[in-house]
Amino acid sequence: MKKFCDSHPTRKAHWHCSKCNAQFCPECVVQRESESYGRRKTFHFCAKCNQEVDWVGVENLIEPFWSRMPRIFAYPISAASVILMAVLALVTMFFSGPGLFSTLMKGAMWLIVIKYSFESLKATASGNLKAPPVNSQTISEDFGLVFKQFGIYIAIFVAFWWIGAKVGPLIGIVFLLGALFFVPAMIILLVTTGSLINALNPVMFVGLTFRIGWAYLLMYFFLFLLGSAPAYLFQFLIKFLPGELHLLLYGFAESFYTIVSYHLMGYVILQYHDRIGYQVNFEDFEDPNAEDYKPQEVDPDADVLREVVPLIQEGKLDEAISIIQKMTIHQGIKGINLSERYYTLLKMQKRQGDLLEHAVSHLDKLTDKKQKNKALAVFSECRKMEPDFRPAADALFKLAGWLNESGKTQAAVSLYNLLVKSYPQHPMVPKAYFRIAQLFHDGLMKTDKAKKILSALQMKYPEHEIIPHVENFLARI
Ligand SMILES: [Zn+2]
Ligand SMILES: [Zn+2]
């Protein structure tokens, strides 16, 4: 029985409260982030009793692979992987001729397909059901597992050759068919343990096959179909298309089915992770097909943060500052996380000039995200350093509103005044005047002044959308 969210009966529950037995989907659970030593960690709490909740586990969130085959099949249909497969097919076609260099190029393309497939398998096994991005890490770095997989095939064919020579060719072929049957189990062991010795250990791979049970047979059947699909496709479809396309389409189909096959093996690891003894963490789980799926946000400055966070941890703050400046010189700082780090670094290193310059865009981001207290703190810090410090008009408008909310009416009025004086042409100006009048009347008991401002507004902006409000207000006071 699957568990469902208490408030959303059609959404699977991801979290369970052991105290009050409540169940929550990702939208309903209470999330809190805490940061220590530059690492952000998310904690989840019960929305009813505030107890920390437990993850229900992946079993509740995924369906068995046999009822997911169409989606498993559609796995490589993402912009990045389709482009990758197309480019690889093109290069393979271009180097289809004989010769050492062409052979090397074809081999390299094939290695990239296998490498990307392995990455797909690993991501799937850990719970991420979205095809991996295409980058140096997924297609060109660390071929350890890929070569170990070749180790499996080499070991099987050496044994086959030896048995064929010593015992007889028929026994050799029986051995070969048997060994090939266990290859998926060997690959699963290779990924989950990282060890070729474990993968080739009959106790381990036979044991694993039996633990998965009849589903292993089913998976093998699907893998067999996927393996022979490109040939069938050629037989029934590609053959009838123009000759120039044959190699291209065949190459594309081969990459496609290879990626799907590895994804399927990864999915079997995920589905049977308990029996296989493989840990799946909630942080890794991501299913783009789920009803309540929201893509995990990637920090827009992730590449910069990756460089900078270790430097900060090592205490190399000046170095961190210059890396940020260098890496954001063209596009600027995009997200709030990097912006905040940069601000803190500049403050710690007392780089006043840089800090005041950065504070303007930092305040834009803070006010945009409605981070009231942080924004007010940054503003007052900067004003202390430089009494003439001026945020942008929109930020000023929000800051003034928050100051008023926290009871600082006089300070709010002077911020609206600052906006009006610093940006006289800005579209926010009439609204700022109106707010000043309201504050004069409501907070500061200066109704005369308020009236004066309102009449001036009517004179100066007779067509503005705010005028009806102005008239209303005037009639009231
Ligand atoms: Zn609870
Ligand atoms: Zn819910």
GROMACS .gro file of C-alpha atoms and ligand atoms in nm:
model
  479
    1MET     CA    1   0.000   0.000   0.000
    2LYS     CA    2   0.138   0.335  -0.101
    3LYS     CA    3   0.121   0.621   0.147
    4PHE     CA    4  -0.035   0.948   0.036
    5CYS     CA    5  -0.019   1.307   0.155
    6ASP     CA    6  -0.281   1.392   0.421
    7SER     CA    7  -0.382   1.709   0.237
    8HIS     CA    8  -0.329   1.589  -0.123
    9PRO     CA    9  -0.486   1.245  -0.156
   10THR     CA   10  -0.343   1.189  -0.507
   11ARG     CA   11   0.016   1.282  -0.422
   12LYS     CA   12   0.251   1.028  -0.277
   13ALA     CA   13   0.373   1.101   0.073
   14HIS     CA   14   0.746   1.166   0.097
   15TRP     CA   15   0.757   1.230   0.471
   16HIS     CA   16   0.609   1.066   0.777
   17CYS     CA   17   0.585   1.196   1.133
   18SER     CA   18   0.648   0.922   1.387
   19LYS     CA   19   0.488   1.127   1.666
   20CYS     CA   20   0.148   1.216   1.521
   21ASN     CA   21   0.148   0.977   1.223
   22ALA     CA   22   0.091   1.261   0.972
   23GLN     CA   23   0.209   1.217   0.612
   24PHE     CA   24   0.328   1.495   0.385
   25CYS     CA   25   0.411   1.557   0.021
   26PRO     CA   26   0.711   1.786  -0.053
   27GLU     CA   27   0.481   2.087  -0.072
   28CYS     CA   28   0.318   2.028   0.266
   29VAL     CA   29   0.622   1.939   0.474
   30VAL     CA   30   0.795   2.222   0.659
   31GLN     CA   31   1.147   2.281   0.534
   32ARG     CA   32   1.419   2.464   0.717
   33GLU     CA   33   1.764   2.528   0.592
   34SER     CA   34   2.062   2.570   0.810
   35GLU     CA   35   2.412   2.648   0.704
   36SER     CA   36   2.727   2.547   0.879
   37TYR     CA   37   3.078   2.580   0.741
   38GLY     CA   38   2.944   2.686   0.404
   39ARG     CA   39   2.728   2.377   0.363
   40ARG     CA   40   2.357   2.416   0.333
   41LYS     CA   41   2.150   2.139   0.480
   42THR     CA   42   1.774   2.105   0.459
   43PHE     CA   43   1.577   1.968   0.751
   44HIS     CA   44   1.213   1.860   0.733
   45PHE     CA   45   0.956   1.903   1.006
   46CYS     CA   46   0.597   1.797   1.072
   47ALA     CA   47   0.352   2.074   0.983
   48LYS     CA   48   0.127   1.964   1.270
   49CYS     CA   49   0.355   1.899   1.566
   50ASN     CA   50   0.689   2.039   1.449
   51GLN     CA   51   0.873   1.712   1.512
   52GLU     CA   52   1.148   1.627   1.263
   53VAL     CA   53   0.994   1.385   1.011
   54ASP     CA   54   1.134   1.070   0.846
   55TRP     CA   55   1.164   1.007   0.475
   56VAL     CA   56   0.922   0.732   0.371
   57GLY     CA   57   1.180   0.577   0.142
   58VAL     CA   58   1.196   0.533  -0.230
   59GLU     CA   59   0.961   0.230  -0.229
   60ASN     CA   60   0.669   0.462  -0.171
   61LEU     CA   61   0.766   0.694  -0.455
   62ILE     CA   62   0.843   0.474  -0.754
   63GLU     CA   63   0.649   0.211  -0.943
   64PRO     CA   64   0.799  -0.121  -1.056
   65PHE     CA   65   1.002  -0.101  -1.376
   66TRP     CA   66   0.758  -0.318  -1.573
   67SER     CA   67   0.482  -0.062  -1.525
   68ARG     CA   68   0.715   0.221  -1.616
   69MET     CA   69   0.858   0.089  -1.942
   70PRO     CA   70   0.728   0.370  -2.168
   71ARG     CA   71   0.890   0.631  -1.945
   72ILE     CA   72   1.207   0.431  -1.909
   73PHE     CA   73   1.211   0.415  -2.285
   74ALA     CA   74   1.166   0.793  -2.315
   75TYR     CA   75   1.448   0.860  -2.068
   76PRO     CA   76   1.708   0.995  -2.318
   77ILE     CA   77   1.460   1.239  -2.468
   78SER     CA   78   1.603   1.552  -2.310
   79ALA     CA   79   1.758   1.837  -2.504
   80ALA     CA   80   2.108   1.768  -2.374
   81SER     CA   81   2.110   1.393  -2.439
   82VAL     CA   82   1.945   1.420  -2.782
   83ILE     CA   83   2.210   1.671  -2.892
   84LEU     CA   84   2.482   1.447  -2.751
   85MET     CA   85   2.351   1.142  -2.938
   86ALA     CA   86   2.314   1.340  -3.261
   87VAL     CA   87   2.666   1.481  -3.242
   88LEU     CA   88   2.815   1.140  -3.168
   89ALA     CA   89   2.624   0.987  -3.460
   90LEU     CA   90   2.744   1.265  -3.692
   91VAL     CA   91   3.108   1.226  -3.592
   92THR     CA   92   3.082   0.848  -3.624
   93MET     CA   93   2.938   0.886  -3.972
   94PHE     CA   94   3.210   1.133  -4.069
   95PHE     CA   95   3.480   0.887  -3.964
   96SER     CA   96   3.310   0.581  -4.109
   97GLY     CA   97   3.597   0.512  -4.349
   98PRO     CA   98   3.889   0.275  -4.286
   99GLY     CA   99   4.218   0.384  -4.132
  100LEU     CA  100   4.367   0.404  -3.786
  101PHE     CA  101   4.254   0.758  -3.711
  102SER     CA  102   3.894   0.691  -3.811
  103THR     CA  103   3.889   0.377  -3.600
  104LEU     CA  104   4.024   0.571  -3.303
  105MET     CA  105   3.760   0.840  -3.349
  106LYS     CA  106   3.481   0.584  -3.370
  107GLY     CA  107   3.617   0.417  -3.058
  108ALA     CA  108   3.624   0.749  -2.875
  109MET     CA  109   3.263   0.824  -2.966
  110TRP     CA  110   3.160   0.481  -2.847
  111LEU     CA  111   3.345   0.533  -2.517
  112ILE     CA  112   3.155   0.859  -2.465
  113VAL     CA  113   2.823   0.678  -2.515
  114ILE     CA  114   2.919   0.412  -2.263
  115LYS     CA  115   3.046   0.673  -2.017
  116TYR     CA  116   2.726   0.876  -2.039
  117SER     CA  117   2.521   0.557  -2.007
  118PHE     CA  118   2.709   0.468  -1.691
  119GLU     CA  119   2.641   0.812  -1.550
  120SER     CA  120   2.273   0.759  -1.631
  121LEU     CA  121   2.282   0.425  -1.452
  122LYS     CA  122   2.448   0.574  -1.144
  123ALA     CA  123   2.212   0.873  -1.127
  124THR     CA  124   1.909   0.645  -1.170
  125ALA     CA  125   2.029   0.401  -0.906
  126SER     CA  126   2.064   0.683  -0.655
  127GLY     CA  127   1.710   0.801  -0.725
  128ASN     CA  128   1.751   1.076  -0.983
  129LEU     CA  129   1.526   0.980  -1.273
  130LYS     CA  130   1.623   1.273  -1.494
  131ALA     CA  131   1.885   1.217  -1.765
  132PRO     CA  132   2.216   1.366  -1.644
  133PRO     CA  133   2.346   1.692  -1.788
  134VAL     CA  134   2.611   1.666  -2.058
  135ASN     CA  135   2.937   1.805  -1.924
  136SER     CA  136   3.301   1.707  -1.887
  137GLN     CA  137   3.220   1.510  -1.575
  138THR     CA  138   2.955   1.298  -1.747
  139ILE     CA  139   3.123   1.232  -2.079
  140SER     CA  140   3.498   1.275  -2.054
  141GLU     CA  141   3.627   1.232  -1.699
  142ASP     CA  142   3.699   0.926  -1.489
  143PHE     CA  143   3.653   0.622  -1.710
  144GLY     CA  144   3.734   0.386  -1.419
  145LEU     CA  145   3.401   0.205  -1.414
  146VAL     CA  146   3.382   0.191  -1.793
  147PHE     CA  147   3.717   0.015  -1.817
  148LYS     CA  148   3.625  -0.215  -1.532
  149GLN     CA  149   3.316  -0.310  -1.731
  150PHE     CA  150   3.541  -0.408  -2.022
  151GLY     CA  151   3.727  -0.615  -1.762
  152ILE     CA  152   3.406  -0.817  -1.717
  153TYR     CA  153   3.383  -0.893  -2.090
  154ILE     CA  154   3.753  -0.969  -2.120
  155ALA     CA  155   3.732  -1.211  -1.825
  156ILE     CA  156   3.430  -1.387  -1.978
  157PHE     CA  157   3.589  -1.426  -2.322
  158VAL     CA  158   3.922  -1.545  -2.182
  159ALA     CA  159   3.736  -1.809  -1.980
  160PHE     CA  160   3.527  -1.901  -2.284
  161TRP     CA  161   3.837  -1.941  -2.498
  162TRP     CA  162   4.011  -2.147  -2.228
  163ILE     CA  163   3.711  -2.379  -2.172
  164GLY     CA  164   3.659  -2.411  -2.548
  165ALA     CA  165   4.021  -2.517  -2.594
  166LYS     CA  166   4.048  -2.746  -2.289
  167VAL     CA  167   3.700  -2.902  -2.254
  168GLY     CA  168   3.536  -2.859  -2.592
  169PRO     CA  169   3.364  -2.591  -2.800
  170LEU     CA  170   3.007  -2.697  -2.706
  171ILE     CA  171   3.070  -2.664  -2.332
  172GLY     CA  172   3.243  -2.334  -2.412
  173ILE     CA  173   2.931  -2.199  -2.579
  174VAL     CA  174   2.708  -2.317  -2.294
  175PHE     CA  175   2.944  -2.139  -2.055
  176LEU     CA  176   2.934  -1.824  -2.268
  177LEU     CA  177   2.554  -1.810  -2.276
  178GLY     CA  178   2.539  -1.868  -1.900
  179ALA     CA  179   2.797  -1.598  -1.832
  180LEU     CA  180   2.621  -1.347  -2.056
  181PHE     CA  181   2.303  -1.408  -1.860
  182PHE     CA  182   2.479  -1.283  -1.547
  183VAL     CA  183   2.641  -0.978  -1.708
  184PRO     CA  184   2.370  -0.733  -1.586
  185ALA     CA  185   2.414  -0.865  -1.231
  186MET     CA  186   2.789  -0.813  -1.268
  187ILE     CA  187   2.739  -0.456  -1.388
  188ILE     CA  188   2.502  -0.386  -1.099
  189LEU     CA  189   2.766  -0.519  -0.858
  190LEU     CA  190   3.032  -0.311  -1.028
  191VAL     CA  191   2.833   0.007  -0.980
  192THR     CA  192   2.716  -0.061  -0.627
  193THR     CA  193   3.050  -0.184  -0.492
  194GLY     CA  194   3.292  -0.023  -0.736
  195SER     CA  195   3.496  -0.344  -0.744
  196LEU     CA  196   3.570  -0.566  -1.044
  197ILE     CA  197   3.661  -0.853  -0.809
  198ASN     CA  198   3.315  -0.839  -0.651
  199ALA     CA  199   3.152  -0.818  -0.994
  200LEU     CA  200   3.334  -1.133  -1.111
  201ASN     CA  201   3.273  -1.329  -0.792
  202PRO     CA  202   3.014  -1.602  -0.876
  203VAL     CA  203   2.891  -1.614  -0.517
  204MET     CA  204   2.808  -1.246  -0.541
  205PHE     CA  205   2.651  -1.226  -0.887
  206VAL     CA  206   2.452  -1.548  -0.862
  207GLY     CA  207   2.336  -1.445  -0.513
  208LEU     CA  208   2.229  -1.105  -0.641
  209THR     CA  209   2.038  -1.258  -0.932
  210PHE     CA  210   1.841  -1.478  -0.694
  211ARG     CA  211   1.772  -1.193  -0.455
  212ILE     CA  212   1.616  -0.994  -0.738
  213GLY     CA  213   1.430  -1.308  -0.841
  214TRP     CA  214   1.201  -1.341  -1.139
  215ALA     CA  215   1.221  -0.964  -1.200
  216TYR     CA  216   1.580  -1.027  -1.305
  217LEU     CA  217   1.453  -1.251  -1.585
  218LEU     CA  218   1.211  -0.983  -1.693
  219MET     CA  219   1.484  -0.721  -1.691
  220TYR     CA  220   1.706  -0.953  -1.893
  221PHE     CA  221   1.430  -0.997  -2.147
  222PHE     CA  222   1.389  -0.619  -2.182
  223LEU     CA  223   1.765  -0.570  -2.208
  224PHE     CA  224   1.775  -0.834  -2.479
  225LEU     CA  225   1.502  -0.652  -2.673
  226LEU     CA  226   1.679  -0.320  -2.630
  227GLY     CA  227   2.008  -0.472  -2.744
  228SER     CA  228   1.859  -0.606  -3.064
  229ALA     CA  229   1.635  -0.307  -3.131
  230PRO     CA  230   1.878  -0.108  -3.351
  231ALA     CA  231   1.917  -0.409  -3.582
  232TYR     CA  232   1.539  -0.449  -3.608
  233LEU     CA  233   1.502  -0.079  -3.663
  234PHE     CA  234   1.750  -0.108  -3.948
  235GLN     CA  235   1.572  -0.408  -4.094
  236PHE     CA  236   1.228  -0.252  -4.095
  237LEU     CA  237   1.277   0.121  -4.113
  238ILE     CA  238   1.622   0.268  -4.169
  239LYS     CA  239   1.686   0.046  -4.473
  240PHE     CA  240   1.409   0.219  -4.662
  241LEU     CA  241   1.539   0.569  -4.599
  242PRO     CA  242   1.803   0.740  -4.818
  243GLY     CA  243   2.140   0.566  -4.805
  244GLU     CA  244   2.328   0.865  -4.667
  245LEU     CA  245   2.114   0.851  -4.356
  246HIS     CA  246   2.177   0.484  -4.274
  247LEU     CA  247   2.492   0.523  -4.069
  248LEU     CA  248   2.367   0.835  -3.898
  249LEU     CA  249   2.035   0.688  -3.788
  250TYR     CA  250   2.189   0.357  -3.692
  251GLY     CA  251   2.449   0.534  -3.476
  252PHE     CA  252   2.180   0.743  -3.313
  253ALA     CA  253   1.961   0.442  -3.243
  254GLU     CA  254   2.251   0.252  -3.093
  255SER     CA  255   2.334   0.533  -2.851
  256PHE     CA  256   1.968   0.569  -2.764
  257TYR     CA  257   1.915   0.203  -2.680
  258THR     CA  258   2.242   0.182  -2.491
  259ILE     CA  259   2.143   0.471  -2.265
  260VAL     CA  260   1.797   0.321  -2.210
  261SER     CA  261   1.950  -0.018  -2.122
  262TYR     CA  262   2.179   0.130  -1.858
  263HIS     CA  263   1.898   0.344  -1.723
  264LEU     CA  264   1.688   0.029  -1.688
  265MET     CA  265   1.966  -0.146  -1.494
  266GLY     CA  266   1.995   0.162  -1.271
  267TYR     CA  267   1.622   0.153  -1.214
  268VAL     CA  268   1.639  -0.211  -1.111
  269ILE     CA  269   1.907  -0.118  -0.856
  270LEU     CA  270   1.679   0.159  -0.728
  271GLN     CA  271   1.373  -0.064  -0.711
  272TYR     CA  272   1.556  -0.347  -0.536
  273HIS     CA  273   1.803  -0.136  -0.340
  274ASP     CA  274   1.700  -0.309  -0.017
  275ARG     CA  275   1.773  -0.656  -0.149
  276ILE     CA  276   2.088  -0.537  -0.321
  277GLY     CA  277   2.204  -0.350  -0.014
  278TYR     CA  278   2.225  -0.009  -0.174
  279GLN     CA  279   2.151   0.310   0.014
  280VAL     CA  280   1.918   0.570  -0.144
  281ASN     CA  281   1.903   0.920   0.012
  282PHE     CA  282   1.616   1.163  -0.008
  283GLU     CA  283   1.848   1.442  -0.125
  284ASP     CA  284   1.913   1.250  -0.446
  285PHE     CA  285   1.558   1.155  -0.526
  286GLU     CA  286   1.412   1.339  -0.822
  287ASP     CA  287   1.138   1.215  -1.052
  288PRO     CA  288   1.039   1.452  -1.333
  289ASN     CA  289   0.733   1.235  -1.407
  290ALA     CA  290   0.586   1.264  -1.059
  291GLU     CA  291   0.268   1.467  -1.024
  292ASP     CA  292   0.417   1.692  -0.760
  293TYR     CA  293   0.754   1.728  -0.933
  294LYS     CA  294   0.929   2.057  -0.900
  295PRO     CA  295   1.275   2.074  -1.054
  296GLN     CA  296   1.540   2.129  -0.792
  297GLU     CA  297   1.665   2.477  -0.832
  298VAL     CA  298   2.017   2.503  -0.953
  299ASP     CA  299   2.192   2.804  -0.812
  300PRO     CA  300   2.252   3.044  -1.103
  301ASP     CA  301   2.604   3.105  -0.976
  302ALA     CA  302   2.678   2.740  -0.905
  303ASP     CA  303   3.004   2.748  -1.105
  304VAL     CA  304   3.137   3.042  -0.905
  305LEU     CA  305   3.024   2.902  -0.571
  306ARG     CA  306   3.201   2.576  -0.646
  307GLU     CA  307   3.530   2.762  -0.674
  308VAL     CA  308   3.473   3.000  -0.388
  309VAL     CA  309   3.327   2.791  -0.106
  310PRO     CA  310   3.641   2.580  -0.051
  311LEU     CA  311   3.854   2.897  -0.043
  312ILE     CA  312   3.629   3.047   0.224
  313GLN     CA  313   3.652   2.728   0.426
  314GLU     CA  314   4.028   2.749   0.410
  315GLY     CA  315   4.016   3.111   0.523
  316LYS     CA  316   4.153   3.248   0.194
  317LEU     CA  317   3.907   3.533   0.190
  318ASP     CA  318   4.093   3.781  -0.031
  319GLU     CA  319   4.151   3.509  -0.285
  320ALA     CA  320   3.779   3.426  -0.274
  321ILE     CA  321   3.694   3.791  -0.337
  322SER     CA  322   3.917   3.818  -0.640
  323ILE     CA  323   3.783   3.490  -0.784
  324ILE     CA  324   3.427   3.622  -0.751
  325GLN     CA  325   3.525   3.949  -0.918
  326LYS     CA  326   3.703   3.771  -1.199
  327MET     CA  327   3.429   3.517  -1.268
  328THR     CA  328   3.141   3.765  -1.258
  329ILE     CA  329   3.307   4.047  -1.449
  330HIS     CA  330   3.088   3.993  -1.757
  331GLN     CA  331   2.749   3.868  -1.643
  332GLY     CA  332   2.754   3.999  -1.287
  333ILE     CA  333   2.630   3.809  -0.984
  334LYS     CA  334   2.300   3.640  -1.063
  335GLY     CA  335   2.169   3.474  -0.748
  336ILE     CA  336   2.114   3.576  -0.390
  337ASN     CA  337   2.348   3.315  -0.240
  338LEU     CA  338   2.663   3.436  -0.410
  339SER     CA  339   2.555   3.797  -0.364
  340GLU     CA  340   2.525   3.744   0.009
  341ARG     CA  341   2.857   3.565   0.035
  342TYR     CA  342   3.032   3.836  -0.158
  343TYR     CA  343   2.880   4.104   0.064
  344THR     CA  344   2.990   3.923   0.381
  345LEU     CA  345   3.341   3.872   0.244
  346LEU     CA  346   3.377   4.240   0.157
  347LYS     CA  347   3.253   4.335   0.501
  348MET     CA  348   3.495   4.100   0.676
  349GLN     CA  349   3.789   4.226   0.472
  350LYS     CA  350   3.680   4.589   0.518
  351ARG     CA  351   3.675   4.655   0.142
  352GLN     CA  352   3.451   4.955   0.178
  353GLY     CA  353   3.458   5.083  -0.182
  354ASP     CA  354   3.374   4.742  -0.331
  355LEU     CA  355   3.117   4.683  -0.064
  356LEU     CA  356   2.922   5.004  -0.127
  357GLU     CA  357   2.926   4.934  -0.499
  358HIS     CA  358   2.803   4.578  -0.454
  359ALA     CA  359   2.545   4.675  -0.189
  360VAL     CA  360   2.321   4.842  -0.451
  361SER     CA  361   2.265   4.525  -0.652
  362HIS     CA  362   2.268   4.314  -0.336
  363LEU     CA  363   1.981   4.523  -0.198
  364ASP     CA  364   1.792   4.474  -0.526
  365LYS     CA  365   1.818   4.099  -0.477
  366LEU     CA  366   1.731   4.106  -0.106
  367THR     CA  367   1.425   4.326  -0.159
  368ASP     CA  368   1.326   4.116  -0.457
  369LYS     CA  369   1.328   3.806  -0.235
  370LYS     CA  370   1.149   4.000   0.041
  371GLN     CA  371   1.430   3.941   0.287
  372LYS     CA  372   1.321   4.227   0.508
  373ASN     CA  373   1.556   4.207   0.804
  374LYS     CA  374   1.865   4.136   0.599
  375ALA     CA  375   1.785   4.419   0.360
  376LEU     CA  376   1.730   4.669   0.639
  377ALA     CA  377   2.055   4.562   0.808
  378VAL     CA  378   2.256   4.600   0.487
  379PHE     CA  379   2.102   4.938   0.422
  380SER     CA  380   2.181   5.076   0.767
  381GLU     CA  381   2.537   4.936   0.755
  382CYS     CA  382   2.599   5.112   0.426
  383ARG     CA  383   2.447   5.437   0.543
  384LYS     CA  384   2.681   5.432   0.842
  385MET     CA  385   2.979   5.389   0.614
  386GLU     CA  386   2.863   5.640   0.358
  387PRO     CA  387   2.580   5.882   0.453
  388ASP     CA  388   2.516   5.946   0.084
  389PHE     CA  389   2.465   5.577  -0.001
  390ARG     CA  390   2.169   5.530  -0.235
  391PRO     CA  391   1.997   5.201  -0.327
  392ALA     CA  392   1.798   5.177  -0.652
  393ALA     CA  393   1.448   5.327  -0.655
  394ASP     CA  394   1.251   5.002  -0.626
  395ALA     CA  395   1.465   4.882  -0.338
  396LEU     CA  396   1.425   5.218  -0.166
  397PHE     CA  397   1.049   5.198  -0.196
  398LYS     CA  398   1.040   4.854  -0.033
  399LEU     CA  399   1.289   4.948   0.238
  400ALA     CA  400   1.080   5.252   0.328
  401GLY     CA  401   0.768   5.035   0.357
  402TRP     CA  402   0.947   4.786   0.586
  403LEU     CA  403   1.083   5.066   0.803
  404ASN     CA  404   0.733   5.195   0.849
  405GLU     CA  405   0.609   4.843   0.933
  406SER     CA  406   0.865   4.823   1.209
  407GLY     CA  407   0.739   5.149   1.356
  408LYS     CA  408   1.008   5.383   1.222
  409THR     CA  409   0.775   5.626   1.051
  410GLN     CA  410   1.011   5.920   1.042
  411ALA     CA  411   1.288   5.708   0.888
  412ALA     CA  412   1.040   5.573   0.634
  413VAL     CA  413   0.940   5.924   0.532
  414SER     CA  414   1.300   6.024   0.477
  415LEU     CA  415   1.357   5.721   0.256
  416TYR     CA  416   1.056   5.805   0.039
  417ASN     CA  417   1.196   6.158   0.023
  418LEU     CA  418   1.532   6.022  -0.078
  419LEU     CA  419   1.367   5.825  -0.359
  420VAL     CA  420   1.181   6.131  -0.485
  421LYS     CA  421   1.493   6.346  -0.481
  422SER     CA  422   1.735   6.091  -0.621
  423TYR     CA  423   1.513   5.959  -0.899
  424PRO     CA  424   1.270   6.241  -0.988
  425GLN     CA  425   1.177   6.076  -1.322
  426HIS     CA  426   1.113   5.731  -1.180
  427PRO     CA  427   0.760   5.588  -1.221
  428MET     CA  428   0.754   5.510  -0.847
  429VAL     CA  429   0.769   5.883  -0.757
  430PRO     CA  430   0.391   5.958  -0.741
  431LYS     CA  431   0.341   5.648  -0.526
  432ALA     CA  432   0.622   5.757  -0.299
  433TYR     CA  433   0.459   6.099  -0.256
  434PHE     CA  434   0.130   5.933  -0.178
  435ARG     CA  435   0.296   5.713   0.085
  436ILE     CA  436   0.460   6.021   0.239
  437ALA     CA  437   0.121   6.191   0.266
  438GLN     CA  438  -0.031   5.880   0.426
  439LEU     CA  439   0.250   5.863   0.680
  440PHE     CA  440   0.222   6.233   0.759
  441HIS     CA  441  -0.143   6.187   0.832
  442ASP     CA  442  -0.155   5.842   0.995
  443GLY     CA  443   0.175   5.822   1.177
  444LEU     CA  444   0.299   6.174   1.234
  445MET     CA  445  -0.030   6.359   1.282
  446LYS     CA  446   0.062   6.629   1.032
  447THR     CA  447  -0.259   6.641   0.832
  448ASP     CA  448  -0.185   6.985   0.686
  449LYS     CA  449   0.137   6.865   0.534
  450ALA     CA  450  -0.037   6.558   0.404
  451LYS     CA  451  -0.303   6.767   0.234
  452LYS     CA  452  -0.042   6.988   0.074
  453ILE     CA  453   0.139   6.691  -0.075
  454LEU     CA  454  -0.183   6.537  -0.204
  455SER     CA  455  -0.294   6.857  -0.376
  456ALA     CA  456   0.048   6.889  -0.534
  457LEU     CA  457   0.015   6.532  -0.659
  458GLN     CA  458  -0.321   6.610  -0.823
  459MET     CA  459  -0.165   6.909  -0.994
  460LYS     CA  460   0.146   6.738  -1.114
  461TYR     CA  461   0.014   6.396  -1.218
  462PRO     CA  462  -0.355   6.451  -1.305
  463GLU     CA  463  -0.366   6.139  -1.528
  464HIS     CA  464  -0.184   5.901  -1.298
  465GLU     CA  465  -0.354   5.580  -1.184
  466ILE     CA  466  -0.297   5.682  -0.824
  467ILE     CA  467  -0.518   5.995  -0.846
  468PRO     CA  468  -0.848   5.819  -0.754
  469HIS     CA  469  -0.677   5.695  -0.436
  470VAL     CA  470  -0.552   6.047  -0.372
  471GLU     CA  471  -0.902   6.190  -0.406
  472ASN     CA  472  -1.042   5.920  -0.180
  473PHE     CA  473  -0.783   5.992   0.080
  474LEU     CA  474  -0.832   6.367   0.060
  475ALA     CA  475  -1.205   6.322   0.112
  476ARG     CA  476  -1.139   6.118   0.424
  477ILE     CA  477  -0.902   6.353   0.603
  478ZN      ZN  478   0.370   1.527   1.372
  479ZN      ZN  479   0.051   1.773   0.024
   0.00000   0.00000   0.00000
